[in-house]
C-alpha positions as CSV (number, residue, x, y, z in Angstrom):
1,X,15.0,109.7,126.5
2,X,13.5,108.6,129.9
3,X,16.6,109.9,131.9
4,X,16.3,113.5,130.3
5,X,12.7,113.4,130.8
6,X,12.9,112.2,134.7
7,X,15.8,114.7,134.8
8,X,15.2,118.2,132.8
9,X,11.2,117.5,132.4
10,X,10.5,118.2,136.3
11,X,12.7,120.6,136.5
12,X,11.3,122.7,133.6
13,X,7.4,122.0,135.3
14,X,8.1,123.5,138.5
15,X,10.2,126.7,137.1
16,X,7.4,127.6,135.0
17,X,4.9,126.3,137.2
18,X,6.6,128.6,139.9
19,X,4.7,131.6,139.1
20,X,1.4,131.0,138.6
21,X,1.9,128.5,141.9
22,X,3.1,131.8,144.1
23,X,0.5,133.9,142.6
24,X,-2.4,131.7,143.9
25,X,-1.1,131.4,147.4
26,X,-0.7,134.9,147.5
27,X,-4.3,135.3,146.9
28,X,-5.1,132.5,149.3
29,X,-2.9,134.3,151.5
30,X,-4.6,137.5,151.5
31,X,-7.8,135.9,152.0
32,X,-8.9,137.1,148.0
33,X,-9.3,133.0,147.0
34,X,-9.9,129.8,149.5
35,X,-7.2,127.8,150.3
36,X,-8.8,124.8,148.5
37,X,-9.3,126.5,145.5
38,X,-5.8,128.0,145.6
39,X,-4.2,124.2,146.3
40,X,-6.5,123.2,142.7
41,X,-5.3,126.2,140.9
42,X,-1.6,125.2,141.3
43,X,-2.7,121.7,140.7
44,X,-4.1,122.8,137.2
45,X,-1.1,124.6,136.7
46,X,1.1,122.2,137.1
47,X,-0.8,119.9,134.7
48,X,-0.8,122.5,132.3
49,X,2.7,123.2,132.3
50,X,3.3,119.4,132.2
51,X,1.2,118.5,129.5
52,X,2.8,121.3,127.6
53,X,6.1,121.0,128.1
54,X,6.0,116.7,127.6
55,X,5.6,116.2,124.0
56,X,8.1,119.1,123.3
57,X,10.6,117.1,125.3
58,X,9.9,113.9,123.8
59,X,10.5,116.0,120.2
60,X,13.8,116.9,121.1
61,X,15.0,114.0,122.5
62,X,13.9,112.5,119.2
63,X,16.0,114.8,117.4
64,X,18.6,114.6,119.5
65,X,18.5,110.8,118.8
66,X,18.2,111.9,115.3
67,X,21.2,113.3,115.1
68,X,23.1,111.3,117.0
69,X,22.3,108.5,114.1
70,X,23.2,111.0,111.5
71,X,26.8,111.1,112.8
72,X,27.2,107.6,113.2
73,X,26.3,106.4,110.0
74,X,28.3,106.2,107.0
75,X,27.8,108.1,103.2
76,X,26.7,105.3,102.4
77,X,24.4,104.0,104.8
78,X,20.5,105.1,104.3
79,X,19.2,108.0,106.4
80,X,18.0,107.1,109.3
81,X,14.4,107.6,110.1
82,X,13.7,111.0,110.6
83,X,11.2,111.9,114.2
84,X,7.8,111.8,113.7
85,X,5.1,114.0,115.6
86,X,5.6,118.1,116.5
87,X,7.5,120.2,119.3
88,X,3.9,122.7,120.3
89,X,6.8,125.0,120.7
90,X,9.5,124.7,118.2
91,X,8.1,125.7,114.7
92,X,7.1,122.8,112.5
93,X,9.9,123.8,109.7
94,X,12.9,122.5,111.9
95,X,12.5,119.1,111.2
96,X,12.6,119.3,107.8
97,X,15.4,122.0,108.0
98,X,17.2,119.3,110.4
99,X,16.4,116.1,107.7
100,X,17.1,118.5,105.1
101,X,20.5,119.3,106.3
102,X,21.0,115.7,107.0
103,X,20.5,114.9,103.0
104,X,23.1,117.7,102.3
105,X,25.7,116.3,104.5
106,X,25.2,112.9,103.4
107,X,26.0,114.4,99.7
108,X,29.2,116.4,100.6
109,X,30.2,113.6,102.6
110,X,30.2,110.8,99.7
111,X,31.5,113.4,97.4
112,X,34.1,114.5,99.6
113,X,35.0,110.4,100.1
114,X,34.7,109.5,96.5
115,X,37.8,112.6,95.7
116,X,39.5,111.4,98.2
117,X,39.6,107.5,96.8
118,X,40.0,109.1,93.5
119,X,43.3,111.0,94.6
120,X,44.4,108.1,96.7
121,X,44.0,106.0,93.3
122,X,45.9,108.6,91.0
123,X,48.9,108.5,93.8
124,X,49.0,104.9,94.1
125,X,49.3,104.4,90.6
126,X,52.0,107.1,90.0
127,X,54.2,105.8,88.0
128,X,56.8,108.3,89.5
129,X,58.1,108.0,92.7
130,X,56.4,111.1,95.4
131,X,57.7,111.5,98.7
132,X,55.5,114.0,100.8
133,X,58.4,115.9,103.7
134,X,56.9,117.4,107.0
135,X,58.5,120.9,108.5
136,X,61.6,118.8,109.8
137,X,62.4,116.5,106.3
138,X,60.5,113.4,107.8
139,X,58.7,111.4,105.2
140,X,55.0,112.2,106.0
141,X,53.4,109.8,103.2
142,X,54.9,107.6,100.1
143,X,53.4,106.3,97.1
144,X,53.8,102.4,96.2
145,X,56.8,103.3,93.1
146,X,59.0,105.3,95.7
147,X,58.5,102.2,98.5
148,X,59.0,100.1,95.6
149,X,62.4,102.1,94.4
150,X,63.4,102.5,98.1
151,X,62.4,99.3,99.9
152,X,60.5,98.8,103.1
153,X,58.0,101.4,105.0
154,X,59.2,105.0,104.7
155,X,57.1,106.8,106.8
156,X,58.7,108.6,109.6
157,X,62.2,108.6,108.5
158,X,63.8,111.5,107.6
159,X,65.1,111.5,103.9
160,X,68.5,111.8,104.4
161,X,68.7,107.9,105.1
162,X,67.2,107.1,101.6
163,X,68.5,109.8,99.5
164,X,72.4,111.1,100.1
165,X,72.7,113.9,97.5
166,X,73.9,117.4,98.7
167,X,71.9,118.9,96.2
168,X,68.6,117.3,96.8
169,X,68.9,117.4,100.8
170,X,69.6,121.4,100.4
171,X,66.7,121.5,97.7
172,X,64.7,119.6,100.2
173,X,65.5,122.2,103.0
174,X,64.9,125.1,100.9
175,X,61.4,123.8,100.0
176,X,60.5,122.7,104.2
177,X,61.1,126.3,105.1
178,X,58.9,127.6,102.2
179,X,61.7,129.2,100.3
180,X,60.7,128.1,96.7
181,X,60.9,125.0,94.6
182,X,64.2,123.6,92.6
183,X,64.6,120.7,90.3
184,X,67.9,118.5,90.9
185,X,69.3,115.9,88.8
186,X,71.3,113.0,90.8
187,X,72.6,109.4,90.0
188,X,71.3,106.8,92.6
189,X,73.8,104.3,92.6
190,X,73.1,100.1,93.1
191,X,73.6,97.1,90.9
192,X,72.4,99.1,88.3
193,X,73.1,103.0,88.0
194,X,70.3,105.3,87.4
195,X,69.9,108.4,86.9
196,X,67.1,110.7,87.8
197,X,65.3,114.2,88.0
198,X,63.9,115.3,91.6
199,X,61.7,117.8,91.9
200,X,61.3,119.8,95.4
201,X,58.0,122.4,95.1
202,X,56.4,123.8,98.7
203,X,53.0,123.8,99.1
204,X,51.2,126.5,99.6
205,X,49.1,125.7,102.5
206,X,50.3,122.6,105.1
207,X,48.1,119.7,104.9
208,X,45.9,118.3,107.5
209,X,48.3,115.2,108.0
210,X,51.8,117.9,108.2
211,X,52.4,117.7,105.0
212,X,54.9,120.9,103.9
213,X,56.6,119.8,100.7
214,X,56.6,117.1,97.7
215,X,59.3,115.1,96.2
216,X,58.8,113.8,92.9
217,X,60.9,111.6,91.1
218,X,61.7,111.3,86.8
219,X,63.6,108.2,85.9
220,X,65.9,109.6,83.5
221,X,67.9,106.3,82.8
222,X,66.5,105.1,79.7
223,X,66.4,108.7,78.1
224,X,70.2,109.3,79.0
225,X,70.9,105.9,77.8
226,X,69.0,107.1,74.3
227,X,71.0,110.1,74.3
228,X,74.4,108.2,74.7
229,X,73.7,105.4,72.1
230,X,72.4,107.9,69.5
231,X,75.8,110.1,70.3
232,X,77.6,106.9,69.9
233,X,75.4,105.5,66.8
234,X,76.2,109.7,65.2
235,X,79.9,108.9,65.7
236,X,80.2,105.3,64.9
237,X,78.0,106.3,61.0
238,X,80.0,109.1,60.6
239,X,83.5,107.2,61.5
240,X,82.2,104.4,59.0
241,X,81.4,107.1,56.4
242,X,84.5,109.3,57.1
243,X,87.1,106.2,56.5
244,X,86.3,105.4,52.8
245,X,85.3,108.8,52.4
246,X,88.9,109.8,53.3
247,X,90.3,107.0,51.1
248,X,87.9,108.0,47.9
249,X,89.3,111.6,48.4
250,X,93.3,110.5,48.3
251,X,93.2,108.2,45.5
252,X,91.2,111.3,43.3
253,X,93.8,113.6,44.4
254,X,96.6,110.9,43.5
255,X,95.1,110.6,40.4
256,X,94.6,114.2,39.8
257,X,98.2,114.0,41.0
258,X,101.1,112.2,40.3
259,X,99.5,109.2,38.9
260,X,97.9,111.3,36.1
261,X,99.5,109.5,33.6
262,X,100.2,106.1,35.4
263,X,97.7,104.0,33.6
264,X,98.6,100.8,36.0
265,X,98.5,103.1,38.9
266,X,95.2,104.4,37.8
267,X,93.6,100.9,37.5
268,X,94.6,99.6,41.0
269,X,93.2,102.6,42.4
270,X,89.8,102.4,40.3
271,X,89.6,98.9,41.6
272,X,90.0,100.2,45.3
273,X,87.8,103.3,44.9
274,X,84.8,100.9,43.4
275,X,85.2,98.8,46.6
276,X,85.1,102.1,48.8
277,X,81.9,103.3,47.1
278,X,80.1,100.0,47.7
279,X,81.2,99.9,50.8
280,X,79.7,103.3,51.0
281,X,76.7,102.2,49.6
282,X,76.2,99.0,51.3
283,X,76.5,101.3,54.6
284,X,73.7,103.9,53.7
285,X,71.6,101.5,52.9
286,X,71.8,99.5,55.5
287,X,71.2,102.8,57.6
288,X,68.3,103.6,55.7
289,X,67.4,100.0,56.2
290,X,67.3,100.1,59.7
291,X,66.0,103.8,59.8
292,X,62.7,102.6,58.2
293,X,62.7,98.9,60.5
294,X,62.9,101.4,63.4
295,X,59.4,103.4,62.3
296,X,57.5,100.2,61.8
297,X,58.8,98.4,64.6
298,X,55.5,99.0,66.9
299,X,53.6,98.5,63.8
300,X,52.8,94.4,63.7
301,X,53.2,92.8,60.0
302,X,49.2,91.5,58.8
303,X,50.5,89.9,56.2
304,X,52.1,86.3,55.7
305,X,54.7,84.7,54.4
306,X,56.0,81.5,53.0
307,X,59.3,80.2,54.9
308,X,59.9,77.8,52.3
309,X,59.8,80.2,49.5
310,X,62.1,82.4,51.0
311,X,64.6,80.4,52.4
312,X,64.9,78.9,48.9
313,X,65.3,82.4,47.1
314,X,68.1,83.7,49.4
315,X,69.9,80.4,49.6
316,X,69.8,80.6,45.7
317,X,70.8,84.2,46.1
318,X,73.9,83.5,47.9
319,X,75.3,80.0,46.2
320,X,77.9,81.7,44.2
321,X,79.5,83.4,47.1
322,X,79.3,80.3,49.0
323,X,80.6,78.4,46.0
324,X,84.0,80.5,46.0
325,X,84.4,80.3,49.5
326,X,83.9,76.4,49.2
327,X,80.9,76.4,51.6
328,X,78.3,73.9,50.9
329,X,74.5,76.0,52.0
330,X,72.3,73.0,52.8
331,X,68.4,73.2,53.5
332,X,66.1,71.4,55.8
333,X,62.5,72.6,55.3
334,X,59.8,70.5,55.9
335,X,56.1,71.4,55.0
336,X,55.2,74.3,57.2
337,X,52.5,76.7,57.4
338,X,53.4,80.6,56.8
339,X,54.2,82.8,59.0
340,X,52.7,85.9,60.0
341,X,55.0,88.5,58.7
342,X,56.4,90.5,55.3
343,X,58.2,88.3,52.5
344,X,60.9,91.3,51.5
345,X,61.5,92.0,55.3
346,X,62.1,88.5,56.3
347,X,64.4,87.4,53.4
348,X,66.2,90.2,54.8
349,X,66.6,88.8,58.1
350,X,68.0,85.2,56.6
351,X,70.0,87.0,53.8
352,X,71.8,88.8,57.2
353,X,71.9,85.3,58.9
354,X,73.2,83.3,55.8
355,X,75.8,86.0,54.5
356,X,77.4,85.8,57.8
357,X,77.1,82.4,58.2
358,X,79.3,82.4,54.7
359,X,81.6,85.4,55.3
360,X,82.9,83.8,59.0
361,X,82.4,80.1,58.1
362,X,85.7,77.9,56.9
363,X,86.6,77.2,53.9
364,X,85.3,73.8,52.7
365,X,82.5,74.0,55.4
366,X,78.8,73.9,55.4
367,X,76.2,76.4,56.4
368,X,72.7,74.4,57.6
369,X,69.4,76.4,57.4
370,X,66.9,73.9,59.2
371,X,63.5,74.8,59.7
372,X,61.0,73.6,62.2
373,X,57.8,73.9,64.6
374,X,58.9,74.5,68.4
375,X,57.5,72.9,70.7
376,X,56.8,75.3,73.9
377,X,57.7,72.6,76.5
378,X,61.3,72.5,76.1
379,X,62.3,75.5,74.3
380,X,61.7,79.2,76.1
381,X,61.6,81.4,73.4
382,X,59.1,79.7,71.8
383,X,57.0,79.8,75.0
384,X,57.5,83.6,75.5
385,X,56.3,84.2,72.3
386,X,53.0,82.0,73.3
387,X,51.2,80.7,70.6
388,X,52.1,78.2,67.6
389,X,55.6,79.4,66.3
390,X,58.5,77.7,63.3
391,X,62.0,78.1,64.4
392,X,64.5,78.6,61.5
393,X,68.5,78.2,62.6
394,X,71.7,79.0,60.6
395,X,74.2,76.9,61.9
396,X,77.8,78.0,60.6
397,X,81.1,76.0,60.9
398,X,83.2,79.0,61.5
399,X,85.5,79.8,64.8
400,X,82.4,80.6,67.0
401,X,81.8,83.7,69.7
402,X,83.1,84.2,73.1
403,X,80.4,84.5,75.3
404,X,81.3,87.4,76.6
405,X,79.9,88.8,73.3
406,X,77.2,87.4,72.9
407,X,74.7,89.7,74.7
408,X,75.8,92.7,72.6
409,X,76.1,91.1,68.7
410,X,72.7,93.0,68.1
411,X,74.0,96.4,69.2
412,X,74.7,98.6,65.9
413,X,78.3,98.8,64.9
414,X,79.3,96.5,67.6
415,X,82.3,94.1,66.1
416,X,84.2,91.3,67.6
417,X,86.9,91.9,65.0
418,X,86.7,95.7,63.6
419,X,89.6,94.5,60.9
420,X,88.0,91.5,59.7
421,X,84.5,92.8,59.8
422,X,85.6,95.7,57.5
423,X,87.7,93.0,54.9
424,X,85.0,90.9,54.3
425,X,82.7,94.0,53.8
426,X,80.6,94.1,57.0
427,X,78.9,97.4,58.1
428,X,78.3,96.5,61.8
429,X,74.0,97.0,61.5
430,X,73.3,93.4,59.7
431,X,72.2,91.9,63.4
432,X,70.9,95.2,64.2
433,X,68.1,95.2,61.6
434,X,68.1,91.6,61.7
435,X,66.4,92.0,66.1
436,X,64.4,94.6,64.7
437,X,62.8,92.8,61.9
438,X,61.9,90.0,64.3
439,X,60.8,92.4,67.1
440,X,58.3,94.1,64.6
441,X,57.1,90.0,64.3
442,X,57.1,89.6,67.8
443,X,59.8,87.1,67.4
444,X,62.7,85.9,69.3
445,X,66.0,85.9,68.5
446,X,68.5,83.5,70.2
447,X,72.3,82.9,69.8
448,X,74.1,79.7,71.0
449,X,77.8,79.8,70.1
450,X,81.3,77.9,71.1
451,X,84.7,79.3,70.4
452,X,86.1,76.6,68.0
453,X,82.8,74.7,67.1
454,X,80.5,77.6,65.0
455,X,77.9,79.3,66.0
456,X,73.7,78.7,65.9
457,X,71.3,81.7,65.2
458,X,67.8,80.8,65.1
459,X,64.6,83.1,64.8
460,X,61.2,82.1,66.1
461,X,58.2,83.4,64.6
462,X,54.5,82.9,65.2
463,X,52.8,80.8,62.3
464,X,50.0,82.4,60.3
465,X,47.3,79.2,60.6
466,X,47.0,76.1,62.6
467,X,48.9,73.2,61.8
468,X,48.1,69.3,62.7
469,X,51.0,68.6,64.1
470,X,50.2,71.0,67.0
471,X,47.6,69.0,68.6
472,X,50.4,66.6,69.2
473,X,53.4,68.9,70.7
474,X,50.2,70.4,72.6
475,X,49.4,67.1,74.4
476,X,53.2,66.8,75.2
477,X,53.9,70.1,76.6
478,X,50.7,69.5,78.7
């Protein structure tokens, strides 16, 4: 303030000082007024002028001060004090115009920052890709999923080095120089293939930071996947249907046929047709099974259930076939707690487990159903699952897996031996409902198999109550 007072102030005093000044020593001049008086009158003017002039000075620079605060401070830093005292010649409304307008910016300003955090929220957390191209295909901007899906800091690299499609980079072209927008679907390929859905729009008006165009990305894996295993699950239901479909169908014509009046003929073939039709059966229900599994897979069971009790009804259940086979099914249940989950839907999963274990066990072997607690620190499934959890296995004696299988025993219709399968009356969806019955429990379901020595299923699910023992396995895994 003092170097625009020592610098404009004077100034300002002797410009409008200047005429009254002249006009006195014109007078004195002309012998109208005496020198001394004329020296006084400039003197007074001067004065005058000065003590006008100062305070209105002193009010600007104030403001000037003012506003030089007002930019520096942030939206959300308090206002700084506005200038106290009056200009004698600006009007007295300016400073509160001036603080007024000050309040207003403030406003905008935290309302303009708080959309821009918001939108810089909404594109971080995009779970799609967005790549943001300048006039000349250089990445201007990316959000965190497309540096995630294409490694490393994008910015300033033109997108032909992370994305190779012919279609896309000609999409992206087209969409740089305005021309319109185009969706493109593309397979990036890596360890794993994916597939995805691009979309190229313009925008209408280039952003402040050169932005001309926006790339979005749809992972379309997991729905293309969907689409191929329901194509495949379509064909491999209607193959299973078709085949003693086909056989039902020749044996009524035979019998319509030339075996009209072959009563031998007539009673093998009733004998085949019955096993057709529950083969039949046995396959739609098994799809309707799995149908209805598939609903209330998201929906958790409230319910409980005793592991004893069922165990013991389905090994009852299944004794005669065991019997004929010469398989011994042998229990080991101690005293457990329930479970969480639903009676019917569980001694579905260990009817699946057992009648395997019996079908594909040899002759004059045993099938073991053993239940017990797991205990977190040395078994993983138990710990994923993360609270108190009773692991029942069904340990078979039969020629075991190759592991090579292994990961894809729960897929529906998958078989290691079609022919077999089919004999001993499999439909291919037993392990399929039996991983979504224990999903919908949030279970686990592990397989441990060796070619030659059987195989181990066991399921893990969480336990309805505490148990005593816990405190115990607790303190270990600690």
């Amino acid at each position: 303030m003092k170097s625009t007072l020592r610098r404009r102030l004077p100034v300002a005093v002797i410009l409008l000082s200047a005429p009254g000044a002249l006009a006195l020593g014109g007078l004195a001049a002309l012998g109208h007024l005496a020198a001394e008086w004329a020296l006084a009158g400039v003197a007074l003017v001067v004065v005058a002028v000065f003590a006008i002039l100062y305070p209105h000075f002193t009010h600007v620079e104030a403001l000037r001060r003012y506003i030089e605060a007002l930019r520096s401070a942030g939206a959300s830093d308090p206002l700084p004090k506005p200038p106290s005292g009056r200009s004698p010649v600006l009007a007295p409304e300016l400073d509160e115009t001036v603080v007024e307008t000050a309040r207003e910016r403030q406003r905008r300003r935290r309302e303009l920052e708080a959309a821009i955090t918001g939108n810089e929220t909404i594109l971080s957390n995009l779970p799609d890709p967005l790549i943001m191209l300048d006039r000349g295909r250089r990445i201007v901007r990316a959000n965190p999923a497309a540096e995630s899906l294409f490694g490393g800091n994008l910015m300033g690299r033109d997108l032909i080095s992370i994305l190779r499609n012919p279609n896309l980079l000609s999409a992206a072209d087209a969409a740089v120089a305005g021309e319109g927008g185009q969706v493109v679907e593309f397979a990036l390929h890596g360890e794993i293939e994916r597939e995805f859905s691009a979309r190229v729009v313009p925008l209408t008006t280039p952003a402040l930071d050169g932005t001309v165009a926006i790339l979005s990305l749809h992972d379309l894996t997991a729905a293309r996947q969907a689409e191929r295993m329901r194509a495949d699950f379509v064909a491999n239901a209607s193959h299973e249907l078709r085949t003693p479909l086909s056989s039902l169908i020749g044996f009524i014509e035979t019998l319509r046929g030339p075996a009209r009046e072959d009563g031998e003929a007539q009673e093998r073939f009733l004998v085949i047709m019955h096993d057709q039709s529950m083969r039949m059966a046995r396959l739609v229900d098994d799809l309707l099974s799995l149908s209805r599994i598939e609903m209330q897979e998201h929906t958790p069971p409230t319910g409980s259930a005793s592991l004893q009790r069922t165990l013991e009804s389905v090994a009852r259940g299944l004794e005669l076939k065991a019997r004929a086979r010469g398989i011994r099914i042998e229990l080991s249940l101690p005293d457990l707690p329930p479970v969480v989950g639903e009676q019917d839907e569980l001694a579905q999963v260990f009817q699946n487990l057992i009648d395997n274990a019996v079908k594909y066990g040899r002759t004059d072997s045993r099938v073991v159903v053993a239940a017990r607690l797991a205990d977190p620190a040395s078994d993983p499934a138990a710990r994923r699952i993360a609270r108190p959890t009773a692991a029942i296995s069904v340990t078979d004696s039969g020629d075991g897996i190759p592991r090579e299988h292994l990961p894809r025993l729960t897929e529906r219709f998958y078989r290691i031996n079609t022919a077999r399968s089919r004999e001993l009356g499999g439909t291919g969806l037993g392990l399929a409902i039996v991983k979504h019955i224990v999903n919908r429990h949030r279970g686990q379901l592990t397989v441990d198999s060796e070619t030659g020595r059987g195989s181990v299923f066991t399921v893990y699910l969480p336990l309805a109550e505490p148990y005593e023992g816990l405190d115990d396995m607790a303190r270990k895994a600690g």
